[in-house]
Short mmCIF file of N, CA and C in Angstrom, two decimals:
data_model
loop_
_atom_site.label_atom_id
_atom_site.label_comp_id
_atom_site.label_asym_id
_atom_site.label_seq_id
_atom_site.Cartn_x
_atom_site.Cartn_y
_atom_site.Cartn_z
N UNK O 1013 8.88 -8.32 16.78
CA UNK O 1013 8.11 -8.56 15.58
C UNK O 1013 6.66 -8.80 15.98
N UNK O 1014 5.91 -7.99 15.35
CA UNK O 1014 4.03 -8.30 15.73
C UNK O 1014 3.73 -8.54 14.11
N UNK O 1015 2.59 -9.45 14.04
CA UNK O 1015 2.08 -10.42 13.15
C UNK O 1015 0.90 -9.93 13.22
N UNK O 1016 0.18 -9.56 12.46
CA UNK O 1016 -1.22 -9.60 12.62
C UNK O 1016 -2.34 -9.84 11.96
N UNK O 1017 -2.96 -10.99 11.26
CA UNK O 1017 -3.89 -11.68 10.56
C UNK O 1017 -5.04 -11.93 10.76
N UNK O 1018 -5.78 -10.87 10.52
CA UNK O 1018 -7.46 -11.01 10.67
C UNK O 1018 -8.34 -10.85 9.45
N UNK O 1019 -7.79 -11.82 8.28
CA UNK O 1019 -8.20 -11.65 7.12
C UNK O 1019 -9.22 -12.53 6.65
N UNK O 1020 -9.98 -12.25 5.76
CA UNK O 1020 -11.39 -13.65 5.77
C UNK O 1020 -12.15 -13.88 7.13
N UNK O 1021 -12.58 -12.30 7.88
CA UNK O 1021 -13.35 -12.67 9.03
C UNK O 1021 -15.15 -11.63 9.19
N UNK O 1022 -15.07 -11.08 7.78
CA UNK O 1022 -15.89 -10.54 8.20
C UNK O 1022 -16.18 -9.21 9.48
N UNK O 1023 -15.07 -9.10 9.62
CA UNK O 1023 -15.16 -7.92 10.59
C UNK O 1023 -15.11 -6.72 10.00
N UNK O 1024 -16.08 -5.87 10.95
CA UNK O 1024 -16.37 -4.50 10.87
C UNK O 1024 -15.55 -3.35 11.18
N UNK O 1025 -15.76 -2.04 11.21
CA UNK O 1025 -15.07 -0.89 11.88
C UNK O 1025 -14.13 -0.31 11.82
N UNK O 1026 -13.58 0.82 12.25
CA UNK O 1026 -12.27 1.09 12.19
C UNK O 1026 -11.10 0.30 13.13
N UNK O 1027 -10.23 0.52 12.45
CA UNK O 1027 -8.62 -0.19 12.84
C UNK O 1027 -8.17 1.06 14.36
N UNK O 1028 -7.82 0.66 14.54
CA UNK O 1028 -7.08 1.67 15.58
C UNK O 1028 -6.33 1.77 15.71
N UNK O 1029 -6.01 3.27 16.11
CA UNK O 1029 -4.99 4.19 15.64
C UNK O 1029 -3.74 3.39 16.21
N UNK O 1030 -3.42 2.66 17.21
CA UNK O 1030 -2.22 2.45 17.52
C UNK O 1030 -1.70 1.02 16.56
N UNK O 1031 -2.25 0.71 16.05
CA UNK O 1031 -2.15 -0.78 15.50
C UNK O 1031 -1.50 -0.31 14.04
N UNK O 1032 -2.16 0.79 13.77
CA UNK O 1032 -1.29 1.19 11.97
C UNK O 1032 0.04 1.95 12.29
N UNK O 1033 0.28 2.08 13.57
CA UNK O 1033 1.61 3.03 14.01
C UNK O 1033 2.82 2.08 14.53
N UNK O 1034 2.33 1.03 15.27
CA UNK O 1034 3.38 0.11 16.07
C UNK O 1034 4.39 0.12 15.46
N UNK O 1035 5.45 0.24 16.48
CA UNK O 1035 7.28 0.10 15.81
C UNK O 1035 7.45 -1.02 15.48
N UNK O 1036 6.70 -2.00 16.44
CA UNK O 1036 6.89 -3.87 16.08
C UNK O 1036 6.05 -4.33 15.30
N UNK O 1037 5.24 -3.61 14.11
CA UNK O 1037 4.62 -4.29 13.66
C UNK O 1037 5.37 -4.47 12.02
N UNK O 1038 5.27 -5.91 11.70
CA UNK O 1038 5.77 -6.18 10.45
C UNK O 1038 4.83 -6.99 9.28
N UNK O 1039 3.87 -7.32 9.93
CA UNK O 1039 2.98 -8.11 8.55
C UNK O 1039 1.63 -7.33 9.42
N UNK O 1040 0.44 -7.11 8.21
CA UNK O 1040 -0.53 -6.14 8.91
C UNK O 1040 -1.21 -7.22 7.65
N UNK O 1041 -2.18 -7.91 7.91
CA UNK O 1041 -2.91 -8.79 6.82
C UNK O 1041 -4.70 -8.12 7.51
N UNK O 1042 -5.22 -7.64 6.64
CA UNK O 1042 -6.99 -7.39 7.13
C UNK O 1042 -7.74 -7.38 5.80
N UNK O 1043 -7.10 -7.89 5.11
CA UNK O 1043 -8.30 -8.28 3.78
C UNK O 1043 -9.51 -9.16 3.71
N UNK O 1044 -10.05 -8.60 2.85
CA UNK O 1044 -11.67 -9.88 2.83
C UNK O 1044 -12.14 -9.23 4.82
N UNK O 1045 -12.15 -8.43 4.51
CA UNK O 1045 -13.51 -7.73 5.73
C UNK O 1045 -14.20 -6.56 5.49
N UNK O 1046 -14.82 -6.09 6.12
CA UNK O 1046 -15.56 -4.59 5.75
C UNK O 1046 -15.43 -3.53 6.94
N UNK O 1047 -13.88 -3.51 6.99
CA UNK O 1047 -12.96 -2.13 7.73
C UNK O 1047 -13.61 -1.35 7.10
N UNK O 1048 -13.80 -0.37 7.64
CA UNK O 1048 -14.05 1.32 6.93
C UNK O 1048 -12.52 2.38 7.88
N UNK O 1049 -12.89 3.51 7.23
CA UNK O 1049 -11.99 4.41 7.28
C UNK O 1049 -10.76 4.99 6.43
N UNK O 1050 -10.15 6.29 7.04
CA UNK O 1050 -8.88 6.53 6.32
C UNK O 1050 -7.90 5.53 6.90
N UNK O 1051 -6.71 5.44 5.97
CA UNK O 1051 -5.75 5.10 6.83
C UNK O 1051 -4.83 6.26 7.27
N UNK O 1052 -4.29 6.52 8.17
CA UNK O 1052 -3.05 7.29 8.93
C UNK O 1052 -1.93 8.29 8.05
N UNK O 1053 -1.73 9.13 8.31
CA UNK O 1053 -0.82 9.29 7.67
C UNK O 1053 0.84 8.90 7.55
N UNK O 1054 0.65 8.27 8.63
CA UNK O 1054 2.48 7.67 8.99
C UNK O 1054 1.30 6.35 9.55
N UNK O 1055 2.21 5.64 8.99
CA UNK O 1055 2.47 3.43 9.98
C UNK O 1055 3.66 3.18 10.15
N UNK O 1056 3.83 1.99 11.29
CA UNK O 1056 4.61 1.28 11.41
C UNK O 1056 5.98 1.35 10.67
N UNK O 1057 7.24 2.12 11.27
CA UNK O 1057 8.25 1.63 10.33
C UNK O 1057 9.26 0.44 9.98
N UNK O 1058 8.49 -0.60 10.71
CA UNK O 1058 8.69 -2.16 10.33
C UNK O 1058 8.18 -2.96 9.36
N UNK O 1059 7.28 -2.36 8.76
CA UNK O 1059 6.15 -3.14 7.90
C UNK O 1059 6.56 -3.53 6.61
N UNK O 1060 6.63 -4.79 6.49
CA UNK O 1060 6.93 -5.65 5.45
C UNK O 1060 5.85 -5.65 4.78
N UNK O 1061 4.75 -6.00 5.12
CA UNK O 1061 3.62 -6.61 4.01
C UNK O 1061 2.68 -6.09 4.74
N UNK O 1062 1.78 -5.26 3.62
CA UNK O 1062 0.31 -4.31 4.20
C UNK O 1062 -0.75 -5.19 3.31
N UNK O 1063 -1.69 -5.86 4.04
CA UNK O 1063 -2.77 -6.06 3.04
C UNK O 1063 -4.19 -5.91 3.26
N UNK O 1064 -4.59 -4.77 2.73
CA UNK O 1064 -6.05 -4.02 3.30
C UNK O 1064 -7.05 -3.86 2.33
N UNK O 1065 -6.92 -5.63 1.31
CA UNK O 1065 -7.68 -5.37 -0.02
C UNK O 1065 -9.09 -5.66 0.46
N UNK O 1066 -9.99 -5.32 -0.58
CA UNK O 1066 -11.33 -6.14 -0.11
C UNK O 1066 -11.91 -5.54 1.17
N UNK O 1067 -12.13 -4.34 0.94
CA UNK O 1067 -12.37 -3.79 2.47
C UNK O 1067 -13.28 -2.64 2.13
N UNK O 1068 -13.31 -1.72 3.11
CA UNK O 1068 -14.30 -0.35 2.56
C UNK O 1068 -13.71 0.56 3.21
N UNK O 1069 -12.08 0.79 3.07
CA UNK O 1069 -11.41 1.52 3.41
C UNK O 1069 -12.11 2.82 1.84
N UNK O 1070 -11.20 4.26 2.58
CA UNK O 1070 -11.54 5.50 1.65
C UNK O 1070 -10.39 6.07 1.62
N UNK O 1071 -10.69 7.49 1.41
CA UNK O 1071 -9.53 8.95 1.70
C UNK O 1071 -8.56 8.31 0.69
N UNK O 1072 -7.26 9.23 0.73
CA UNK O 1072 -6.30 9.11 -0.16
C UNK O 1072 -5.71 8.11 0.45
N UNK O 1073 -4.44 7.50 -0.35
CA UNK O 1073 -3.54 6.32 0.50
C UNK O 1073 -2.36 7.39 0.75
N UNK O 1074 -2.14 7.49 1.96
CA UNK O 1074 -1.41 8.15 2.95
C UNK O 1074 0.06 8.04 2.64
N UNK O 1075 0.60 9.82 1.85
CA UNK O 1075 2.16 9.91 1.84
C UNK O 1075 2.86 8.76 2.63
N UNK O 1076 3.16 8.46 3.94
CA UNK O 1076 4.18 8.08 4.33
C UNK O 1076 4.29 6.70 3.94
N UNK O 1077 3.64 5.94 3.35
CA UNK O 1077 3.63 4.80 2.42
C UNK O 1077 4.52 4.69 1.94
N UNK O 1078 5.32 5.93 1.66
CA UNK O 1078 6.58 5.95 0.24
C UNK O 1078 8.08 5.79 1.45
N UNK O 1079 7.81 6.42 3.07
CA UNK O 1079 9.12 6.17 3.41
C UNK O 1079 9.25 5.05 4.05
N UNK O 1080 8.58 3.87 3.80
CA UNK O 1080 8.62 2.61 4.34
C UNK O 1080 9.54 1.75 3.76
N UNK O 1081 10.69 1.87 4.58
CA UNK O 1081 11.96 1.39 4.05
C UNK O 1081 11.77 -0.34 3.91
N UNK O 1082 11.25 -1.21 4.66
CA UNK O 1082 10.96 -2.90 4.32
C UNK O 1082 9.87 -3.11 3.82
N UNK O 1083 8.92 -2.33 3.18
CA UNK O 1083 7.95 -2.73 2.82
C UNK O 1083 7.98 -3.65 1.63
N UNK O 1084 7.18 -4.36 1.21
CA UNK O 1084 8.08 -5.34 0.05
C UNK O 1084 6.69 -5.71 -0.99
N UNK O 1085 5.71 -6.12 0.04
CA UNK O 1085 3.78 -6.67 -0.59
C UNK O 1085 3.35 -5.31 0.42
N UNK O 1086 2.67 -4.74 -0.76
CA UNK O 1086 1.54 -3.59 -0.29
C UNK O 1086 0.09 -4.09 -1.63
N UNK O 1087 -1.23 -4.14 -0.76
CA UNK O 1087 -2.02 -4.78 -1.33
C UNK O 1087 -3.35 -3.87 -0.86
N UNK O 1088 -4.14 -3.27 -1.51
CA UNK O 1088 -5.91 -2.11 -1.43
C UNK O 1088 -6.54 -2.43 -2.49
N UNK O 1089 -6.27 -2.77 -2.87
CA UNK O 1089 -7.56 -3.19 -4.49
C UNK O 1089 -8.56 -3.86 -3.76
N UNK O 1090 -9.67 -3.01 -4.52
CA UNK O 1090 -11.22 -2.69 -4.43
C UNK O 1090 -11.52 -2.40 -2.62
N UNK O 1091 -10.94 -0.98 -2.75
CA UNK O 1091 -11.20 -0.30 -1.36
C UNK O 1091 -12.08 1.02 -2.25
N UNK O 1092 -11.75 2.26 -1.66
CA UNK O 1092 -12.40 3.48 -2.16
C UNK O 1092 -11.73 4.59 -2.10
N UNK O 1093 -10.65 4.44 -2.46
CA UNK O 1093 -9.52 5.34 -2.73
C UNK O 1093 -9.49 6.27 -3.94
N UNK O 1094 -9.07 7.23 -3.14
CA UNK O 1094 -8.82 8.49 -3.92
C UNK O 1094 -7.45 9.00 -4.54
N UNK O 1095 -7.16 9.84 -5.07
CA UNK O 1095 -5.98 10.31 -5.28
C UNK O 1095 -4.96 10.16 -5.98
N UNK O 1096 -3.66 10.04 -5.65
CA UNK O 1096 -2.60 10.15 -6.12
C UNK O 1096 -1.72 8.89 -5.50
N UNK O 1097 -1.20 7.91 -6.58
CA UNK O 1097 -0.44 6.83 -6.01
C UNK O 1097 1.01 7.49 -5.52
N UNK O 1098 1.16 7.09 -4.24
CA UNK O 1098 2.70 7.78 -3.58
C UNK O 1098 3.75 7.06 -3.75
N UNK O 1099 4.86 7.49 -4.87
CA UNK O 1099 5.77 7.28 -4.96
C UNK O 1099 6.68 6.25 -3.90
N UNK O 1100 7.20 5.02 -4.30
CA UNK O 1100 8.33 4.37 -3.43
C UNK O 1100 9.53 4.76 -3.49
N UNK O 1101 9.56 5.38 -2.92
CA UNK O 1101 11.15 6.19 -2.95
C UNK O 1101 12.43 5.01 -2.73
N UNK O 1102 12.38 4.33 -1.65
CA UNK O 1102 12.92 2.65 -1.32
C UNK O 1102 12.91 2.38 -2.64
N UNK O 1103 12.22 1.82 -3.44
CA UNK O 1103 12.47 0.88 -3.75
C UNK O 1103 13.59 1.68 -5.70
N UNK O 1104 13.50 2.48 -5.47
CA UNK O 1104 15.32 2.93 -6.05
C UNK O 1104 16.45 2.52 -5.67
N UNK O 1105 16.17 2.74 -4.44
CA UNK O 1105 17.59 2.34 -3.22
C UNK O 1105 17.46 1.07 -2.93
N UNK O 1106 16.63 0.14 -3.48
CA UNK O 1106 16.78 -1.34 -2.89
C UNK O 1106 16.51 -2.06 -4.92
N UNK O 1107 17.00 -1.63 -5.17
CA UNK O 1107 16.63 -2.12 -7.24
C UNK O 1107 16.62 -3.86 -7.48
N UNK O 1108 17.29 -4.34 -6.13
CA UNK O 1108 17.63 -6.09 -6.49
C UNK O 1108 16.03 -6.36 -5.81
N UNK O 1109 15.68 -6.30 -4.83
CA UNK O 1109 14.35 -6.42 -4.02
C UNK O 1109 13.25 -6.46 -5.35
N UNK O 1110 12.32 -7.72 -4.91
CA UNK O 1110 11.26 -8.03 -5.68
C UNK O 1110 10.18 -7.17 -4.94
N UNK O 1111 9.37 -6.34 -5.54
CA UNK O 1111 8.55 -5.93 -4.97
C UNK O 1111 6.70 -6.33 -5.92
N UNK O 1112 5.94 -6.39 -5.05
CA UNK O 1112 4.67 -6.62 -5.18
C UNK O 1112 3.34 -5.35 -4.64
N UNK O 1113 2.80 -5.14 -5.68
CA UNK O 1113 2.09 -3.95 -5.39
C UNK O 1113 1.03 -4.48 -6.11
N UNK O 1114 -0.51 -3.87 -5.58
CA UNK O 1114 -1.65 -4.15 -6.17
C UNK O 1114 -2.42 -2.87 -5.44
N UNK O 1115 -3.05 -2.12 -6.46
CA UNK O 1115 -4.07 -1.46 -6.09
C UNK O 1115 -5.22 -1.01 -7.37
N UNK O 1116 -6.55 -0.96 -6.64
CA UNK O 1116 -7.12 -0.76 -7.57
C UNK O 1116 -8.10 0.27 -7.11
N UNK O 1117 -8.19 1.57 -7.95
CA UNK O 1117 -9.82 2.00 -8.00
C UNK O 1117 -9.12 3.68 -7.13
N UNK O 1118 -7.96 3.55 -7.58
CA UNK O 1118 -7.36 5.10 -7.34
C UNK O 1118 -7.40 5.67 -8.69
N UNK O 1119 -7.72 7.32 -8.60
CA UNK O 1119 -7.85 8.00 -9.82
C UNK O 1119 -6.88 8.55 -10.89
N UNK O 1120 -5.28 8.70 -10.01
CA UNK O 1120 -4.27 9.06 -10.64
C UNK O 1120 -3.16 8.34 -10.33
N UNK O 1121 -2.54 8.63 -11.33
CA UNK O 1121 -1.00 7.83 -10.95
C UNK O 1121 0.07 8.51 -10.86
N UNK O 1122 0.98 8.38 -9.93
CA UNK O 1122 2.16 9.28 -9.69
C UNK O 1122 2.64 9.46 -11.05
N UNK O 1123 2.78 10.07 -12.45
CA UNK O 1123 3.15 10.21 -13.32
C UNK O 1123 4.86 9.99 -14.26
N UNK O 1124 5.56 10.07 -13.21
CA UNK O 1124 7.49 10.10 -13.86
C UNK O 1124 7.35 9.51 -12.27
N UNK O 1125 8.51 8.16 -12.48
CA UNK O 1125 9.12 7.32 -11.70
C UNK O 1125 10.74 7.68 -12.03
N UNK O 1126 10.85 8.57 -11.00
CA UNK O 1126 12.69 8.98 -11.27
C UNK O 1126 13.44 7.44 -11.23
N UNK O 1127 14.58 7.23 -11.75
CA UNK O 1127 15.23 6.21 -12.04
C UNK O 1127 14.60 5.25 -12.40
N UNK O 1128 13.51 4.88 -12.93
CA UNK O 1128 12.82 3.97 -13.41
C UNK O 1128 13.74 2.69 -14.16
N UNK O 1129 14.95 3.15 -14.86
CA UNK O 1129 15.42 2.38 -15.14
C UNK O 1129 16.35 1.28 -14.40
N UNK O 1130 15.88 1.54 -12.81
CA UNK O 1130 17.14 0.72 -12.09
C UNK O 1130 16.24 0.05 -11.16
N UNK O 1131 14.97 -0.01 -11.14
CA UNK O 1131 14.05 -0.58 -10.14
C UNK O 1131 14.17 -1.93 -9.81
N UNK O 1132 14.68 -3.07 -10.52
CA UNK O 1132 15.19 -4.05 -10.43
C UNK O 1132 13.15 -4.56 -10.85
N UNK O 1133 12.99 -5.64 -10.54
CA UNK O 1133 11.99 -6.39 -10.63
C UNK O 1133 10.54 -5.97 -9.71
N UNK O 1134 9.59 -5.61 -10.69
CA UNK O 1134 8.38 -5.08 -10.62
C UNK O 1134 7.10 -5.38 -10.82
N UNK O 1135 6.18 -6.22 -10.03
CA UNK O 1135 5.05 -6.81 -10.71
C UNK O 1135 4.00 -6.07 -9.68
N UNK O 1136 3.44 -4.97 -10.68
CA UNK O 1136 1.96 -4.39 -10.62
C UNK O 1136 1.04 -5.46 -10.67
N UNK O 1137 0.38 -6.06 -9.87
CA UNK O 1137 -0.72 -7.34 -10.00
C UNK O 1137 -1.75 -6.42 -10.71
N UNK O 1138 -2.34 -5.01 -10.25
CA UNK O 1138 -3.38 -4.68 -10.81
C UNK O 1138 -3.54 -3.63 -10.01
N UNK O 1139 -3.92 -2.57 -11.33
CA UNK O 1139 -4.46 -1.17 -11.32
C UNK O 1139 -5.20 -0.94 -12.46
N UNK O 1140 -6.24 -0.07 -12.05
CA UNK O 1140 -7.19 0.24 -12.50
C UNK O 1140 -7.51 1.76 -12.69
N UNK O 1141 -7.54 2.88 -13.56
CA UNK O 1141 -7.35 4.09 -13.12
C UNK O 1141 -8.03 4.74 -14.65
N UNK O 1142 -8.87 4.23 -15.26
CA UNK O 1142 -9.21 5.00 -16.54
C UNK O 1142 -8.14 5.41 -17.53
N UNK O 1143 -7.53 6.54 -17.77
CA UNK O 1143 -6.83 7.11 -18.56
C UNK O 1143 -5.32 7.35 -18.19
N UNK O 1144 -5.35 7.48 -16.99
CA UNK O 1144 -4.29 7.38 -16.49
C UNK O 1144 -2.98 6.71 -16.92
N UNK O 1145 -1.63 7.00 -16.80
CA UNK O 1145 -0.09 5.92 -17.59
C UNK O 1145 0.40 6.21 -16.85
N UNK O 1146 0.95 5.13 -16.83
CA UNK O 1146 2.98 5.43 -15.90
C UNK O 1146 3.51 5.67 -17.12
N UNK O 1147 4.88 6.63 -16.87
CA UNK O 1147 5.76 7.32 -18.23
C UNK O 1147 7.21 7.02 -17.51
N UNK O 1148 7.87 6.81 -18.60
CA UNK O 1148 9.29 6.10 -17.93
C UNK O 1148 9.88 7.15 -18.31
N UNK O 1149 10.49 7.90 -17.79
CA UNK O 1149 11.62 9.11 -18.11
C UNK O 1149 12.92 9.00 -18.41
#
């Protein structure tokens, strides 16, 4: 298990590449700094809790987000994100699991959430996206 909390420090720069990939990594906390960059397209498949709010991250938020089987708190609001929110595929297959999600200042939203009706407990803290809806199918 790797821990890693460098949040409220004012630090600069990009993250490096091996630190968003680690097999042992399970809490990734870097909020409240001024990171820049994309993030990866694959992280860590240990990662419980991502939190990269408050930062000057960009680019899209990276497909493999969705096959992160423990992920549980994923947190980017007010980064500089683009795109398309990526589907949690998990969290169908896990419907009792409380999950926590916050993002803000992405342009679209994954549109139809297949099984929507079995997600078990869901709190969006905050999104922001203009015109954009989630549609329950």
């Amino acid at each position: 298990m790797l821990i890693v909390r460098v949040h409220s420090n004012c630090l600069s720069g990009s993250i490096p590449a091996g630190l968003w990939t680690s097999s042992n990594l399970t809490i990734l906390m870097l909020s409240d700094n001024l990171f820049t960059g994309q993030l990866p397209r694959t992280l860590g498949p240990s990662l419980r809790r991502l939190d990269i709010s408050n930062n000057k991250f960009s680019g899209e938020l990276p497909p493999g987000l969705s096959s992160l089987k423990h992920l549980i708190v994923f947190s980017a609001s007010n980064n500089f994100f683009s795109g398309t929110i990526v589907f949690f595929y998990w969290a169908v297959a896990h419907p009792l699991w409380e999950h926590h999600f916050q993002v803000q200042g992405v342009t679209t939203w994954y549109q139809s959430v297949p099984g929507s009706n079995t997600l078990g407990t869901w709190e969006v803290i905050s999104i922001t996206m203009g015109s954009s809806r989630l549609i329950e199918t």
